[in-house]
PDB file of C-alpha atoms in Angstrom:
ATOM      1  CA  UNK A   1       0.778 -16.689 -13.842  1.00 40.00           C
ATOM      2  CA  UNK A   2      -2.750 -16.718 -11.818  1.00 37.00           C
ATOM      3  CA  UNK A   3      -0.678 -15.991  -8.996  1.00 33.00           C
ATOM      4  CA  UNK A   4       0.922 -12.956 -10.243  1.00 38.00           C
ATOM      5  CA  UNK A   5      -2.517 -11.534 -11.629  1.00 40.00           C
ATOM      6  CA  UNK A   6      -4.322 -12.445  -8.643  1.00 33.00           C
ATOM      7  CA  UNK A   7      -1.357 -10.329  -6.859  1.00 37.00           C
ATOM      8  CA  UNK A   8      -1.090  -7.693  -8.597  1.00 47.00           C
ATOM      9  CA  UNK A   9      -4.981  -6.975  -8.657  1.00 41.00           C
ATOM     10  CA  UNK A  10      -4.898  -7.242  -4.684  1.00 37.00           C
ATOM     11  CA  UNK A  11      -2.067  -4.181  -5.159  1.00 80.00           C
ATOM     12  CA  UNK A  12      -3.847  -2.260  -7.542  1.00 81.00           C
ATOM     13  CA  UNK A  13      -6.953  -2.480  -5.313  1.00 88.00           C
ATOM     14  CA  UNK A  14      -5.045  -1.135  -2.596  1.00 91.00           C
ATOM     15  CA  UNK A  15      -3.032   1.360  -4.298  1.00 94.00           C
ATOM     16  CA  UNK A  16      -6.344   2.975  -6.113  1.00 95.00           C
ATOM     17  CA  UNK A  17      -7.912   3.054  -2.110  1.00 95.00           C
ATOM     18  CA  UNK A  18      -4.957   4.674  -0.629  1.00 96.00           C
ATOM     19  CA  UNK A  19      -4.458   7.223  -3.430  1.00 97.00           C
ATOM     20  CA  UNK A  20      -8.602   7.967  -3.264  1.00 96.00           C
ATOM     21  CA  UNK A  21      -7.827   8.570   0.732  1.00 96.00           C
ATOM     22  CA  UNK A  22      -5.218  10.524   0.191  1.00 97.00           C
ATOM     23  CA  UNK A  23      -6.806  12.694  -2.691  1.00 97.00           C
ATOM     24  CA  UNK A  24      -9.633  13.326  -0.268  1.00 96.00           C
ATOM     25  CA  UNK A  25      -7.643  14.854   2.525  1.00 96.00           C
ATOM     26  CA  UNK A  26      -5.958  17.052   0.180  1.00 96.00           C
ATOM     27  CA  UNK A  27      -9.273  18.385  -0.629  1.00 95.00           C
ATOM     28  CA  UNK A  28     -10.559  18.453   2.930  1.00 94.00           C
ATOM     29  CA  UNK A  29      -7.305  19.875   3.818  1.00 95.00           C
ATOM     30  CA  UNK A  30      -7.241  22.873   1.638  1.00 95.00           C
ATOM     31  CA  UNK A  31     -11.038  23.377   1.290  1.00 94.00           C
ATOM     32  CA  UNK A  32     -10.389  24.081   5.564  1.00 94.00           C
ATOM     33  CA  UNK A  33      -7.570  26.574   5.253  1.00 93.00           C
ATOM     34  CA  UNK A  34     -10.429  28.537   3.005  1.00 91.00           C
ATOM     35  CA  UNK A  35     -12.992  28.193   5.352  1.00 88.00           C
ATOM     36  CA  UNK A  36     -13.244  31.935   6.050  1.00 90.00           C
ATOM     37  CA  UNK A  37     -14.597  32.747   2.590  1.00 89.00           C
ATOM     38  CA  UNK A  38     -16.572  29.249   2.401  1.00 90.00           C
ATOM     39  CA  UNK A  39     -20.503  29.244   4.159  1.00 87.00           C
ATOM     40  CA  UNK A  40     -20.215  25.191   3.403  1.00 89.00           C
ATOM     41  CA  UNK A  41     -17.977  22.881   2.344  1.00 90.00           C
ATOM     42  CA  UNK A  42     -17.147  18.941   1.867  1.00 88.00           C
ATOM     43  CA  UNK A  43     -15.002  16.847  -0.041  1.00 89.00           C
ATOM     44  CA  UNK A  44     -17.107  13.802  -1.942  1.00 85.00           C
ATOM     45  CA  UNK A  45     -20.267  15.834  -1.997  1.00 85.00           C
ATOM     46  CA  UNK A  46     -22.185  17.593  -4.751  1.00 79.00           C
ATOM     47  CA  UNK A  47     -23.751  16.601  -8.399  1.00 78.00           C
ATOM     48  CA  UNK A  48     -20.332  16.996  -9.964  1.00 74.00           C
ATOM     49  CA  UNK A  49     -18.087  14.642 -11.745  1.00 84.00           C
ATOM     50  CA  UNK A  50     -17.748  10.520  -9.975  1.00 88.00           C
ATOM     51  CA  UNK A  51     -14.996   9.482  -7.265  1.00 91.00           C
ATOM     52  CA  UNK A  52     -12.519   8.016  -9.387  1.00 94.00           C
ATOM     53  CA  UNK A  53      -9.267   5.855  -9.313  1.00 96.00           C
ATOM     54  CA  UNK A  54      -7.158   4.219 -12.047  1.00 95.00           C
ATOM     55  CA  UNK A  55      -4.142   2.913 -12.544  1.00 94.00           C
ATOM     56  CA  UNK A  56      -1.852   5.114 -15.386  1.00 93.00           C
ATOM     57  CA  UNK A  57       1.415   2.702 -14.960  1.00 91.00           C
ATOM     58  CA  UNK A  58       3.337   0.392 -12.411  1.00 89.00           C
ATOM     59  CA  UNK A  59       6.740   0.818 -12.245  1.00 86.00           C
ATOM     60  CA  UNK A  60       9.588  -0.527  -9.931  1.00 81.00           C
ATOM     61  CA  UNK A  61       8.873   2.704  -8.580  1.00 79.00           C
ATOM     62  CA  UNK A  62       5.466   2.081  -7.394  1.00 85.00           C
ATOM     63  CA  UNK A  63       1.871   2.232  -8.756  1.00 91.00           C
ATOM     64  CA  UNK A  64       0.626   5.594 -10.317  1.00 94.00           C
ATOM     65  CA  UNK A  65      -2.796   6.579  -9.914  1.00 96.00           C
ATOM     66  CA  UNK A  66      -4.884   9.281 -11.132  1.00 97.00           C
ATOM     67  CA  UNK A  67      -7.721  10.072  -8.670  1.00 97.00           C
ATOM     68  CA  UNK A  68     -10.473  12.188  -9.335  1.00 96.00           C
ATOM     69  CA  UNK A  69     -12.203  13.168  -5.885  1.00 96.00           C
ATOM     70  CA  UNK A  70     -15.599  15.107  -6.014  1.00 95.00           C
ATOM     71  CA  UNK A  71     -16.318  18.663  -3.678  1.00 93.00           C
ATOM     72  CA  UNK A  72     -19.157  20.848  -3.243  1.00 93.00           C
ATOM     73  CA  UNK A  73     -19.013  24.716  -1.858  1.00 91.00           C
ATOM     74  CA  UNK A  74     -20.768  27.563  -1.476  1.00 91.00           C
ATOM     75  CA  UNK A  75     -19.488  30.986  -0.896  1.00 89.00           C
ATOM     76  CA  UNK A  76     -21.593  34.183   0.265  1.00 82.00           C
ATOM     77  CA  UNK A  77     -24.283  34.578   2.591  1.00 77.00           C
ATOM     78  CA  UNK A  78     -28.034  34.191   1.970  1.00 75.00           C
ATOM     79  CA  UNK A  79     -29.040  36.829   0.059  1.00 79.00           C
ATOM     80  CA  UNK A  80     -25.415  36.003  -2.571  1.00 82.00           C
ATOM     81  CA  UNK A  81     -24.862  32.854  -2.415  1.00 84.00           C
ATOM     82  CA  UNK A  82     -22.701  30.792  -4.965  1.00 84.00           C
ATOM     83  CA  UNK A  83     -23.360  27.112  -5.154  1.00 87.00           C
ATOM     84  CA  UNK A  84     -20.395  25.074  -6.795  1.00 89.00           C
ATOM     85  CA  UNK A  85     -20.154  21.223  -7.472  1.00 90.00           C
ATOM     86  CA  UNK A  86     -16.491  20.415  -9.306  1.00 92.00           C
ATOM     87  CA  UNK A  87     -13.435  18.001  -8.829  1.00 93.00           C
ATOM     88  CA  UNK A  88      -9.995  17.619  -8.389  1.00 95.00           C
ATOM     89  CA  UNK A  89      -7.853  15.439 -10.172  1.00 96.00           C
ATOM     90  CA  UNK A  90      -3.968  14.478  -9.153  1.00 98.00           C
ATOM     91  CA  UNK A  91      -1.436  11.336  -9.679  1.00 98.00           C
ATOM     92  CA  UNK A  92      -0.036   9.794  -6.728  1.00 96.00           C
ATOM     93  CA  UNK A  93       2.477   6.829  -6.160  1.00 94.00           C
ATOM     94  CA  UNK A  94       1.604   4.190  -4.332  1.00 93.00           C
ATOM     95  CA  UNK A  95       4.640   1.925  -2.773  1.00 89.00           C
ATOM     96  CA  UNK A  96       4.350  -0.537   0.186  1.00 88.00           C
ATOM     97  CA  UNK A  97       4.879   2.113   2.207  1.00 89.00           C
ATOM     98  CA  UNK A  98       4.312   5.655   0.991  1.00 90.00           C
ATOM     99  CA  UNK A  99       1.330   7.236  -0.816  1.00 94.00           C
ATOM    100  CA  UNK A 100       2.901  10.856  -2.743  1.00 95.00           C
ATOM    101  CA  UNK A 101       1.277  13.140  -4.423  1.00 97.00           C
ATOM    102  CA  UNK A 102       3.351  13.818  -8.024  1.00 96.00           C
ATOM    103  CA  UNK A 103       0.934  15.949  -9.702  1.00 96.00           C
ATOM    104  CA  UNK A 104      -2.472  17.350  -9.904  1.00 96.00           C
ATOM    105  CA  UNK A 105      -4.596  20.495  -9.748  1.00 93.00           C
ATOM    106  CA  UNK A 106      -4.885  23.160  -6.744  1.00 91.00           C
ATOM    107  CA  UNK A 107      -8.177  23.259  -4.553  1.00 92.00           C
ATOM    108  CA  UNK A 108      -7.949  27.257  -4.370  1.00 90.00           C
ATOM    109  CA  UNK A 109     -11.163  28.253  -4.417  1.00 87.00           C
ATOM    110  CA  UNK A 110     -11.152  31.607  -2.791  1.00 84.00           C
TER     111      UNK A 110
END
């Protein structure tokens, strides 16, 4: 049984890193196709909500994991500038050798 535990904690370590990665180059991804209307920009920045992983269920399927990955942007120049600090949040599941996104919120900020 200490076998099984120990194993499946080794998987849900990985699964909550590779869903975090992939979470942040969503954001990085789609925070760069903006960039015309963005003066700055960056995924895991700003005072807003934590980097977060957990585990919502583990199936035969895979492991599903809601991530919740930090960004920071401003829009305007320097005499109307907007400052913004918020998050995205998404599932993805995790198998030995896929990471998919299954759900979550849009990074459309412009």
């Amino acid at each position: 049984m200490a076998l099984v535990t120990a194993a499946l904690a080794v998987g849900a370590t990985v699964a909550e890193r590779r869903a975090l990665t992939a979470k942040t180059e969503y954001v990085d991804h789609r925070l760069e196709q903006q960039a015309d209307c963005l003066s700055d920009w960056g995924a895991d920045e700003g005072a807003g909500p934590d980097r977060d992983a957990e585990i919502r269920r583990v199936t035969l399927g895979g492991v599903y994991v809601d991530v919740t990955v930090p960004y920071a942007y401003t829009v305007g120049d320097v005499d109307d500038r907007v400052f913004a600090d918020t998050a995205s949040r998404a599932t993805y599941a995790v198998t030995p050798t896929t990471t998919t996104r299954v759900g979550g919120d849009d990074v459309d900020v412009c």
